[in-house]
Amino acid sequence: MYEILIVVVGIFTSFFRRPAYVLCRTDAIAEIINSYELEILTLATLSSLKVSHILQVLNEGDDAPIGCAVSVVNESLSVYLKLQGALNAEAEREKLRKKMEEIRKQQEHLTQIMSASGYQEKVPARIHEENVAKLSSLMQELLSFEQASQHLERDIAAEQESH
C-alpha cells in the first residue's frame, strides 16, 4: 500500500501544480487512493484542494484527458498527470517502449522457465502457483502499458489536429 502512495506522490511531484488522474483497475486500489486523497494532493503539490476536480479516479474504459503523461505503477494502477502543453511525445514513447520491452523479457523468461522439461515434476506447487500469478500480473501490466501507449498516440493525433 505504501509503495503505491510513494510512487503516486513521486510521479506527481514537480515545480508546477497540475491536475492528476488515477486509473484504478481494482476496488481495493481505488479505496486506497480515495482514503489517502488529501495526503496525495498535499504531498504531490497538485493544483487544488478541490479534490473532486483534481484527483479523479477513472474507471476501466474511461479515457484520460488529453495532454497527460502516464505512468503505469503496476497491473492495477496507472497515473496520469496533466502536463499543460509540456508533453514530450518522443520521450514518452521511448519510456513506454522500454517498459513494455522489459515486461516482455520478464514474461518470456518466466514462460521459458515454466515450459522447461521437468518443471512440473521438480517445482513445488506453491512456487508453480506463484509463477502463474506472476505471469498473469506481467500480462496485465503489459496490457496497461499498451493502453498507455494508445492514450499517448491519441494525444499526439489530437495535438497535430489542433495545429
Tab-separated table of N, CA and C in Angstrom:
chain	number	residue	atom	x	y	z
A	1	MET	N	0.826	-1.184	0.000
A	1	MET	CA	0.000	0.000	0.000
A	1	MET	C	0.873	1.251	0.000
A	2	TYR	N	1.874	1.296	0.877
A	2	TYR	CA	2.721	2.482	0.949
A	2	TYR	C	3.561	2.635	-0.307
A	3	GLU	N	3.921	1.507	-0.936
A	3	GLU	CA	4.669	1.559	-2.195
A	3	GLU	C	3.866	2.320	-3.238
A	4	ILE	N	2.574	2.060	-3.296
A	4	ILE	CA	1.704	2.743	-4.256
A	4	ILE	C	1.685	4.232	-3.970
A	5	LEU	N	1.534	4.608	-2.711
A	5	LEU	CA	1.499	6.031	-2.360
A	5	LEU	C	2.803	6.724	-2.703
A	6	ILE	N	3.917	6.081	-2.432
A	6	ILE	CA	5.218	6.678	-2.724
A	6	ILE	C	5.370	6.903	-4.217
A	7	VAL	N	4.993	5.912	-5.021
A	7	VAL	CA	5.105	6.041	-6.466
A	7	VAL	C	4.181	7.131	-6.983
A	8	VAL	N	2.934	7.151	-6.517
A	8	VAL	CA	1.982	8.154	-6.971
A	8	VAL	C	2.476	9.548	-6.628
A	9	VAL	N	2.910	9.740	-5.411
A	9	VAL	CA	3.409	11.056	-4.991
A	9	VAL	C	4.652	11.423	-5.793
A	10	GLY	N	5.548	10.476	-6.003
A	10	GLY	CA	6.761	10.743	-6.779
A	10	GLY	C	6.457	11.153	-8.204
A	11	ILE	N	5.457	10.551	-8.796
A	11	ILE	CA	5.076	10.880	-10.159
A	11	ILE	C	4.520	12.292	-10.233
A	12	PHE	N	3.718	12.674	-9.249
A	12	PHE	CA	3.053	13.965	-9.286
A	12	PHE	C	3.982	15.137	-8.952
A	13	THR	N	4.998	14.907	-8.163
A	13	THR	CA	5.803	15.999	-7.647
A	13	THR	C	6.531	16.724	-8.772
A	14	SER	N	6.368	18.019	-8.825
A	14	SER	CA	7.052	18.858	-9.802
A	14	SER	C	7.003	20.291	-9.294
A	15	PHE	N	7.565	21.202	-10.094
A	15	PHE	CA	7.567	22.598	-9.688
A	15	PHE	C	6.211	23.260	-9.929
A	16	PHE	N	5.385	22.671	-10.741
A	16	PHE	CA	4.093	23.244	-11.074
A	16	PHE	C	2.982	22.408	-10.472
A	17	ARG	N	1.946	23.088	-10.046
A	17	ARG	CA	0.777	22.370	-9.534
A	17	ARG	C	-0.106	22.037	-10.730
A	18	ARG	N	-0.371	20.764	-10.886
A	18	ARG	CA	-1.132	20.300	-12.041
A	18	ARG	C	-2.212	19.323	-11.607
A	19	PRO	N	-3.246	19.190	-12.421
A	19	PRO	CA	-4.251	18.172	-12.136
A	19	PRO	C	-3.695	16.774	-12.409
A	20	ALA	N	-4.224	15.809	-11.700
A	20	ALA	CA	-3.794	14.424	-11.869
A	20	ALA	C	-5.006	13.513	-11.847
A	21	TYR	N	-4.837	12.360	-12.472
A	21	TYR	CA	-5.904	11.367	-12.570
A	21	TYR	C	-5.295	9.999	-12.313
A	22	VAL	N	-6.055	9.135	-11.687
A	22	VAL	CA	-5.582	7.766	-11.495
A	22	VAL	C	-6.602	6.798	-12.069
A	23	LEU	N	-6.108	5.767	-12.718
A	23	LEU	CA	-6.958	4.708	-13.248
A	23	LEU	C	-6.737	3.482	-12.377
A	24	CYS	N	-7.748	3.152	-11.593
A	24	CYS	CA	-7.690	2.008	-10.683
A	24	CYS	C	-8.411	0.843	-11.340
A	25	ARG	N	-7.720	-0.285	-11.410
A	25	ARG	CA	-8.319	-1.463	-12.039
A	25	ARG	C	-8.905	-2.431	-11.020
A	26	THR	N	-8.779	-2.116	-9.743
A	26	THR	CA	-9.405	-2.935	-8.702
A	26	THR	C	-10.051	-2.013	-7.676
A	27	ASP	N	-11.071	-2.521	-7.032
A	27	ASP	CA	-11.750	-1.743	-5.991
A	27	ASP	C	-10.818	-1.468	-4.820
A	28	ALA	N	-9.944	-2.429	-4.500
A	28	ALA	CA	-9.030	-2.249	-3.365
A	28	ALA	C	-8.095	-1.067	-3.600
A	29	ILE	N	-7.558	-0.946	-4.807
A	29	ILE	CA	-6.659	0.180	-5.118
A	29	ILE	C	-7.447	1.486	-5.100
A	30	ALA	N	-8.655	1.483	-5.634
A	30	ALA	CA	-9.484	2.692	-5.614
A	30	ALA	C	-9.753	3.139	-4.181
A	31	GLU	N	-10.004	2.194	-3.291
A	31	GLU	CA	-10.224	2.519	-1.879
A	31	GLU	C	-8.978	3.141	-1.261
A	32	ILE	N	-7.804	2.592	-1.578
A	32	ILE	CA	-6.550	3.141	-1.042
A	32	ILE	C	-6.358	4.571	-1.529
A	33	ILE	N	-6.520	4.791	-2.833
A	33	ILE	CA	-6.329	6.131	-3.384
A	33	ILE	C	-7.334	7.097	-2.760
A	34	ASN	N	-8.574	6.695	-2.678
A	34	ASN	CA	-9.592	7.574	-2.082
A	34	ASN	C	-9.325	7.853	-0.610
A	35	SER	N	-8.844	6.868	0.130
A	35	SER	CA	-8.605	7.089	1.560
A	35	SER	C	-7.389	7.983	1.820
A	36	TYR	N	-6.457	8.053	0.872
A	36	TYR	CA	-5.266	8.891	1.027
A	36	TYR	C	-5.286	10.087	0.080
A	37	GLU	N	-6.454	10.456	-0.379
A	37	GLU	CA	-6.574	11.523	-1.368
A	37	GLU	C	-5.965	12.839	-0.893
A	38	LEU	N	-6.269	13.261	0.309
A	38	LEU	CA	-5.741	14.522	0.827
A	38	LEU	C	-4.219	14.478	0.927
A	39	GLU	N	-3.678	13.361	1.407
A	39	GLU	CA	-2.226	13.226	1.510
A	39	GLU	C	-1.562	13.293	0.138
A	40	ILE	N	-2.165	12.649	-0.842
A	40	ILE	CA	-1.613	12.678	-2.205
A	40	ILE	C	-1.658	14.094	-2.747
A	41	LEU	N	-2.794	14.773	-2.582
A	41	LEU	CA	-2.905	16.154	-3.044
A	41	LEU	C	-1.849	17.044	-2.403
A	42	THR	N	-1.654	16.882	-1.113
A	42	THR	CA	-0.713	17.731	-0.383
A	42	THR	C	0.730	17.415	-0.753
A	43	LEU	N	1.103	16.156	-0.663
A	43	LEU	CA	2.490	15.775	-0.913
A	43	LEU	C	2.895	15.934	-2.373
A	44	ALA	N	1.953	15.770	-3.267
A	44	ALA	CA	2.257	15.875	-4.686
A	44	ALA	C	2.137	17.302	-5.203
A	45	THR	N	1.785	18.231	-4.350
A	45	THR	CA	1.599	19.634	-4.709
A	45	THR	C	0.745	19.783	-5.963
A	46	LEU	N	-0.411	19.149	-5.939
A	46	LEU	CA	-1.336	19.283	-7.048
A	46	LEU	C	-2.007	20.638	-6.976
A	47	SER	N	-2.653	21.037	-8.049
A	47	SER	CA	-3.078	22.418	-8.208
A	47	SER	C	-4.214	22.893	-7.320
A	48	SER	N	-4.913	22.024	-6.672
A	48	SER	CA	-6.052	22.487	-5.896
A	48	SER	C	-6.428	21.470	-4.844
A	49	LEU	N	-7.116	21.934	-3.835
A	49	LEU	CA	-7.674	21.016	-2.863
A	49	LEU	C	-9.114	20.679	-3.203
A	50	LYS	N	-9.595	21.124	-4.340
A	50	LYS	CA	-10.901	20.710	-4.826
A	50	LYS	C	-10.745	19.297	-5.365
A	51	VAL	N	-10.774	18.392	-4.452
A	51	VAL	CA	-10.439	17.001	-4.724
A	51	VAL	C	-11.225	16.423	-5.880
A	52	SER	N	-12.480	16.688	-5.956
A	52	SER	CA	-13.297	16.071	-6.999
A	52	SER	C	-12.881	16.506	-8.403
A	53	HIS	N	-12.175	17.623	-8.514
A	53	HIS	CA	-11.772	18.101	-9.832
A	53	HIS	C	-10.303	17.815	-10.150
A	54	ILE	N	-9.496	17.578	-9.157
A	54	ILE	CA	-8.060	17.459	-9.390
A	54	ILE	C	-7.601	16.015	-9.369
A	55	LEU	N	-7.921	15.289	-8.365
A	55	LEU	CA	-7.535	13.882	-8.305
A	55	LEU	C	-8.785	13.078	-8.582
A	56	GLN	N	-8.926	12.658	-9.793
A	56	GLN	CA	-10.121	11.932	-10.178
A	56	GLN	C	-9.764	10.469	-10.376
A	57	VAL	N	-10.606	9.614	-9.897
A	57	VAL	CA	-10.411	8.186	-10.080
A	57	VAL	C	-11.175	7.781	-11.325
A	58	LEU	N	-10.456	7.318	-12.321
A	58	LEU	CA	-11.067	6.881	-13.563
A	58	LEU	C	-11.436	5.416	-13.449
A	59	ASN	N	-12.447	5.041	-14.152
A	59	ASN	CA	-12.842	3.638	-14.208
A	59	ASN	C	-12.288	3.012	-15.479
A	60	GLU	N	-12.145	1.690	-15.465
A	60	GLU	CA	-11.692	0.973	-16.653
A	60	GLU	C	-12.587	1.378	-17.816
A	61	GLY	N	-11.987	1.735	-18.940
A	61	GLY	CA	-12.757	2.149	-20.103
A	61	GLY	C	-12.892	3.656	-20.227
A	62	ASP	N	-12.701	4.410	-19.132
A	62	ASP	CA	-12.738	5.866	-19.208
A	62	ASP	C	-11.475	6.347	-19.911
A	63	ASP	N	-11.612	7.401	-20.706
A	63	ASP	CA	-10.446	7.992	-21.335
A	63	ASP	C	-9.858	9.035	-20.406
A	64	ALA	N	-8.541	9.018	-20.290
A	64	ALA	CA	-7.867	10.064	-19.525
A	64	ALA	C	-7.867	11.330	-20.374
A	65	PRO	N	-7.782	12.481	-19.744
A	65	PRO	CA	-7.775	13.728	-20.501
A	65	PRO	C	-6.580	13.810	-21.444
A	66	ILE	N	-6.773	14.543	-22.521
A	66	ILE	CA	-5.701	14.761	-23.495
A	66	ILE	C	-4.616	15.611	-22.841
A	67	GLY	N	-3.364	15.358	-23.201
A	67	GLY	CA	-2.246	16.137	-22.701
A	67	GLY	C	-1.673	15.627	-21.397
A	68	CYS	N	-1.881	14.361	-21.104
A	68	CYS	CA	-1.384	13.780	-19.857
A	68	CYS	C	-0.219	12.834	-20.129
A	69	ALA	N	0.767	12.897	-19.261
A	69	ALA	CA	1.805	11.866	-19.232
A	69	ALA	C	1.248	10.735	-18.391
A	70	VAL	N	1.651	9.523	-18.698
A	70	VAL	CA	1.112	8.377	-17.970
A	70	VAL	C	2.252	7.562	-17.385
A	71	SER	N	2.001	7.050	-16.201
A	71	SER	CA	2.940	6.133	-15.569
A	71	SER	C	2.138	4.944	-15.054
A	72	VAL	N	2.532	3.764	-15.502
A	72	VAL	CA	1.885	2.550	-15.028
A	72	VAL	C	2.615	2.139	-13.757
A	73	VAL	N	1.932	2.210	-12.630
A	73	VAL	CA	2.525	1.879	-11.339
A	73	VAL	C	2.644	0.365	-11.194
A	74	ASN	N	1.569	-0.328	-11.516
A	74	ASN	CA	1.557	-1.790	-11.512
A	74	ASN	C	0.355	-2.225	-12.335
A	75	GLU	N	0.053	-3.514	-12.306
A	75	GLU	CA	-1.044	-4.006	-13.131
A	75	GLU	C	-2.402	-3.455	-12.710
A	76	SER	N	-2.493	-2.864	-11.535
A	76	SER	CA	-3.773	-2.372	-11.020
A	76	SER	C	-3.922	-0.859	-11.024
A	77	LEU	N	-2.848	-0.118	-11.337
A	77	LEU	CA	-2.901	1.334	-11.186
A	77	LEU	C	-2.068	2.042	-12.242
A	78	SER	N	-2.693	2.992	-12.929
A	78	SER	CA	-1.992	3.901	-13.838
A	78	SER	C	-2.270	5.319	-13.381
A	79	VAL	N	-1.269	6.178	-13.501
A	79	VAL	CA	-1.381	7.563	-13.053
A	79	VAL	C	-1.164	8.472	-14.250
A	80	TYR	N	-2.075	9.446	-14.402
A	80	TYR	CA	-1.995	10.420	-15.491
A	80	TYR	C	-1.778	11.795	-14.885
A	81	LEU	N	-0.805	12.527	-15.395
A	81	LEU	CA	-0.512	13.868	-14.910
A	81	LEU	C	-0.674	14.837	-16.065
A	82	LYS	N	-1.563	15.799	-15.882
A	82	LYS	CA	-1.814	16.800	-16.920
A	82	LYS	C	-0.580	17.681	-17.061
A	83	LEU	N	-0.033	17.738	-18.272
A	83	LEU	CA	1.214	18.466	-18.484
A	83	LEU	C	1.026	19.846	-19.095
A	84	GLN	N	-0.154	20.185	-19.495
A	84	GLN	CA	-0.474	21.525	-19.981
A	84	GLN	C	0.511	21.997	-21.043
A	85	GLY	N	0.607	21.242	-22.122
A	85	GLY	CA	1.431	21.629	-23.255
A	85	GLY	C	2.881	21.227	-23.154
A	86	ALA	N	3.305	20.585	-22.086
A	86	ALA	CA	4.710	20.250	-21.897
A	86	ALA	C	5.022	18.796	-22.239
A	87	LEU	N	4.120	18.096	-22.923
A	87	LEU	CA	4.303	16.686	-23.221
A	87	LEU	C	5.351	16.501	-24.304
A	88	ASN	N	6.395	15.763	-23.995
A	88	ASN	CA	7.423	15.404	-24.974
A	88	ASN	C	7.057	14.024	-25.497
A	89	ALA	N	6.389	14.011	-26.634
A	89	ALA	CA	5.828	12.775	-27.172
A	89	ALA	C	6.883	11.710	-27.414
A	90	GLU	N	7.993	12.088	-27.987
A	90	GLU	CA	9.034	11.099	-28.291
A	90	GLU	C	9.634	10.501	-27.021
A	91	ALA	N	9.847	11.319	-26.013
A	91	ALA	CA	10.393	10.816	-24.753
A	91	ALA	C	9.393	9.877	-24.090
A	92	GLU	N	8.113	10.233	-24.125
A	92	GLU	CA	7.083	9.375	-23.544
A	92	GLU	C	6.975	8.063	-24.305
A	93	ARG	N	7.034	8.136	-25.639
A	93	ARG	CA	7.006	6.914	-26.470
A	93	ARG	C	8.150	5.988	-26.100
A	94	GLU	N	9.328	6.562	-25.983
A	94	GLU	CA	10.517	5.766	-25.674
A	94	GLU	C	10.423	5.148	-24.288
A	95	LYS	N	9.925	5.908	-23.328
A	95	LYS	CA	9.760	5.397	-21.970
A	95	LYS	C	8.794	4.213	-21.963
A	96	LEU	N	7.681	4.364	-22.645
A	96	LEU	CA	6.702	3.280	-22.711
A	96	LEU	C	7.272	2.065	-23.454
A	97	ARG	N	7.986	2.308	-24.541
A	97	ARG	CA	8.574	1.214	-25.314
A	97	ARG	C	9.546	0.411	-24.465
A	98	LYS	N	10.395	1.111	-23.719
A	98	LYS	CA	11.375	0.428	-22.861
A	98	LYS	C	10.692	-0.391	-21.773
A	99	LYS	N	9.676	0.184	-21.135
A	99	LYS	CA	8.957	-0.544	-20.087
A	99	LYS	C	8.288	-1.789	-20.656
A	100	MET	N	7.667	-1.653	-21.828
A	100	MET	CA	6.996	-2.785	-22.455
A	100	MET	C	8.012	-3.868	-22.839
A	101	GLU	N	9.150	-3.453	-23.333
A	101	GLU	CA	10.205	-4.404	-23.685
A	101	GLU	C	10.697	-5.155	-22.443
A	102	GLU	N	10.883	-4.433	-21.356
A	102	GLU	CA	11.326	-5.039	-20.097
A	102	GLU	C	10.310	-6.065	-19.588
A	103	ILE	N	9.038	-5.723	-19.651
A	103	ILE	CA	7.997	-6.644	-19.197
A	103	ILE	C	7.925	-7.870	-20.103
A	104	ARG	N	8.043	-7.646	-21.411
A	104	ARG	CA	8.032	-8.784	-22.346
A	104	ARG	C	9.185	-9.740	-22.060
A	105	LYS	N	10.361	-9.191	-21.766
A	105	LYS	CA	11.514	-10.039	-21.439
A	105	LYS	C	11.251	-10.858	-20.181
A	106	GLN	N	10.690	-10.214	-19.154
A	106	GLN	CA	10.358	-10.931	-17.925
A	106	GLN	C	9.332	-12.023	-18.203
A	107	GLN	N	8.362	-11.693	-19.013
A	107	GLN	CA	7.304	-12.647	-19.352
A	107	GLN	C	7.890	-13.834	-20.126
A	108	GLU	N	8.744	-13.554	-21.108
A	108	GLU	CA	9.368	-14.616	-21.893
A	108	GLU	C	10.252	-15.502	-21.016
A	109	HIS	N	11.005	-14.878	-20.109
A	109	HIS	CA	11.885	-15.631	-19.220
A	109	HIS	C	11.074	-16.568	-18.324
A	110	LEU	N	10.023	-16.042	-17.740
A	110	LEU	CA	9.188	-16.851	-16.859
A	110	LEU	C	8.485	-17.966	-17.642
A	111	THR	N	8.017	-17.659	-18.833
A	111	THR	CA	7.375	-18.673	-19.676
A	111	THR	C	8.371	-19.772	-20.034
A	112	GLN	N	9.598	-19.377	-20.340
A	112	GLN	CA	10.644	-20.341	-20.674
A	112	GLN	C	10.937	-21.262	-19.485
A	113	ILE	N	11.015	-20.692	-18.299
A	113	ILE	CA	11.253	-21.483	-17.092
A	113	ILE	C	10.107	-22.468	-16.878
A	114	MET	N	8.876	-21.969	-17.013
A	114	MET	CA	7.718	-22.801	-16.736
A	114	MET	C	7.493	-23.894	-17.784
A	115	SER	N	8.038	-23.694	-18.980
A	115	SER	CA	7.850	-24.701	-20.029
A	115	SER	C	9.053	-25.636	-20.161
A	116	ALA	N	10.025	-25.472	-19.280
A	116	ALA	CA	11.215	-26.322	-19.317
A	116	ALA	C	10.857	-27.767	-18.980
A	117	SER	N	11.613	-28.655	-19.534
A	117	SER	CA	11.414	-30.078	-19.289
A	117	SER	C	11.566	-30.380	-17.795
A	118	GLY	N	10.591	-31.071	-17.232
A	118	GLY	CA	10.647	-31.460	-15.838
A	118	GLY	C	10.195	-30.404	-14.848
A	119	TYR	N	9.779	-29.225	-15.330
A	119	TYR	CA	9.366	-28.135	-14.441
A	119	TYR	C	8.239	-28.585	-13.509
A	120	GLN	N	7.204	-29.181	-14.077
A	120	GLN	CA	6.042	-29.591	-13.280
A	120	GLN	C	6.421	-30.573	-12.175
A	121	GLU	N	7.339	-31.477	-12.469
A	121	GLU	CA	7.715	-32.502	-11.501
A	121	GLU	C	8.670	-31.967	-10.427
A	122	LYS	N	9.535	-31.033	-10.799
A	122	LYS	CA	10.591	-30.572	-9.894
A	122	LYS	C	10.178	-29.401	-9.001
A	123	VAL	N	9.257	-28.593	-9.474
A	123	VAL	CA	8.910	-27.360	-8.764
A	123	VAL	C	7.725	-27.618	-7.826
A	124	PRO	N	7.847	-27.193	-6.570
A	124	PRO	CA	6.726	-27.344	-5.632
A	124	PRO	C	5.484	-26.589	-6.134
A	125	ALA	N	4.335	-27.087	-5.764
A	125	ALA	CA	3.064	-26.494	-6.206
A	125	ALA	C	2.967	-25.016	-5.827
A	126	ARG	N	3.447	-24.649	-4.652
A	126	ARG	CA	3.395	-23.249	-4.197
A	126	ARG	C	4.187	-22.346	-5.145
A	127	ILE	N	5.371	-22.780	-5.556
A	127	ILE	CA	6.212	-21.991	-6.473
A	127	ILE	C	5.530	-21.893	-7.839
A	128	HIS	N	4.967	-23.012	-8.283
A	128	HIS	CA	4.259	-23.005	-9.568
A	128	HIS	C	3.105	-22.004	-9.528
A	129	GLU	N	2.333	-21.998	-8.452
A	129	GLU	CA	1.221	-21.056	-8.311
A	129	GLU	C	1.716	-19.612	-8.294
A	130	GLU	N	2.826	-19.371	-7.612
A	130	GLU	CA	3.412	-18.019	-7.592
A	130	GLU	C	3.841	-17.600	-8.989
A	131	ASN	N	4.427	-18.529	-9.740
A	131	ASN	CA	4.857	-18.217	-11.103
A	131	ASN	C	3.667	-17.948	-12.017
A	132	VAL	N	2.606	-18.702	-11.853
A	132	VAL	CA	1.390	-18.473	-12.646
A	132	VAL	C	0.818	-17.096	-12.320
A	133	ALA	N	0.783	-16.743	-11.038
A	133	ALA	CA	0.282	-15.431	-10.624
A	133	ALA	C	1.175	-14.313	-11.168
A	134	LYS	N	2.477	-14.506	-11.106
A	134	LYS	CA	3.425	-13.506	-11.619
A	134	LYS	C	3.249	-13.341	-13.127
A	135	LEU	N	3.076	-14.443	-13.846
A	135	LEU	CA	2.869	-14.377	-15.289
A	135	LEU	C	1.579	-13.625	-15.608
A	136	SER	N	0.535	-13.893	-14.866
A	136	SER	CA	-0.734	-13.193	-15.049
A	136	SER	C	-0.572	-11.696	-14.778
A	137	SER	N	0.154	-11.369	-13.720
A	137	SER	CA	0.409	-9.979	-13.369
A	137	SER	C	1.197	-9.270	-14.478
A	138	LEU	N	2.203	-9.946	-15.015
A	138	LEU	CA	3.001	-9.369	-16.106
A	138	LEU	C	2.140	-9.125	-17.342
A	139	MET	N	1.260	-10.059	-17.629
A	139	MET	CA	0.383	-9.895	-18.782
A	139	MET	C	-0.548	-8.703	-18.592
A	140	GLN	N	-1.087	-8.528	-17.391
A	140	GLN	CA	-1.962	-7.396	-17.108
A	140	GLN	C	-1.183	-6.084	-17.161
A	141	GLU	N	0.025	-6.099	-16.635
A	141	GLU	CA	0.859	-4.897	-16.661
A	141	GLU	C	1.202	-4.510	-18.096
A	142	LEU	N	1.501	-5.494	-18.930
A	142	LEU	CA	1.776	-5.235	-20.341
A	142	LEU	C	0.549	-4.623	-21.010
A	143	LEU	N	-0.613	-5.145	-20.708
A	143	LEU	CA	-1.852	-4.584	-21.241
A	143	LEU	C	-2.022	-3.127	-20.800
A	144	SER	N	-1.679	-2.846	-19.556
A	144	SER	CA	-1.763	-1.469	-19.045
A	144	SER	C	-0.840	-0.547	-19.823
A	145	PHE	N	0.374	-1.008	-20.108
A	145	PHE	CA	1.316	-0.198	-20.890
A	145	PHE	C	0.835	-0.021	-22.328
A	146	GLU	N	0.217	-1.047	-22.893
A	146	GLU	CA	-0.320	-0.916	-24.244
A	146	GLU	C	-1.442	0.117	-24.272
A	147	GLN	N	-2.279	0.126	-23.243
A	147	GLN	CA	-3.339	1.133	-23.145
A	147	GLN	C	-2.729	2.532	-22.992
A	148	ALA	N	-1.675	2.640	-22.211
A	148	ALA	CA	-0.999	3.930	-22.037
A	148	ALA	C	-0.415	4.399	-23.369
A	149	SER	N	0.141	3.481	-24.129
A	149	SER	CA	0.699	3.812	-25.434
A	149	SER	C	-0.391	4.299	-26.385
A	150	GLN	N	-1.531	3.634	-26.368
A	150	GLN	CA	-2.658	4.063	-27.201
A	150	GLN	C	-3.133	5.456	-26.790
A	151	HIS	N	-3.166	5.698	-25.478
A	151	HIS	CA	-3.559	7.016	-24.973
A	151	HIS	C	-2.591	8.087	-25.493
A	152	LEU	N	-1.304	7.791	-25.451
A	152	LEU	CA	-0.294	8.735	-25.932
A	152	LEU	C	-0.487	9.005	-27.420
A	153	GLU	N	-0.727	7.979	-28.186
A	153	GLU	CA	-0.917	8.153	-29.631
A	153	GLU	C	-2.164	9.002	-29.909
A	154	ARG	N	-3.228	8.825	-29.115
A	154	ARG	CA	-4.417	9.673	-29.268
A	154	ARG	C	-4.077	11.124	-28.958
A	155	ASP	N	-3.285	11.345	-27.912
A	155	ASP	CA	-2.864	12.698	-27.552
A	155	ASP	C	-2.071	13.342	-28.686
A	156	ILE	N	-1.156	12.586	-29.257
A	156	ILE	CA	-0.313	13.101	-30.342
A	156	ILE	C	-1.181	13.473	-31.540
A	157	ALA	N	-2.120	12.597	-31.892
A	157	ALA	CA	-3.013	12.856	-33.016
A	157	ALA	C	-3.866	14.094	-32.752
A	158	ALA	N	-4.396	14.239	-31.540
A	158	ALA	CA	-5.213	15.394	-31.181
A	158	ALA	C	-4.394	16.675	-31.240
A	159	GLU	N	-3.167	16.597	-30.773
A	159	GLU	CA	-2.270	17.756	-30.800
A	159	GLU	C	-1.981	18.187	-32.238
A	160	GLN	N	-1.738	17.212	-33.108
A	160	GLN	CA	-1.441	17.513	-34.504
A	160	GLN	C	-2.651	18.109	-35.210
A	161	GLU	N	-3.855	17.635	-34.877
A	161	GLU	CA	-5.084	18.167	-35.465
A	161	GLU	C	-5.320	19.619	-35.049
A	162	SER	N	-4.912	19.963	-33.830
A	162	SER	CA	-5.162	21.322	-33.337
A	162	SER	C	-4.210	22.349	-33.946
A	163	HIS	N	-3.146	21.867	-34.570
A	163	HIS	CA	-2.195	22.799	-35.185
A	163	HIS	C	-2.446	22.901	-36.633
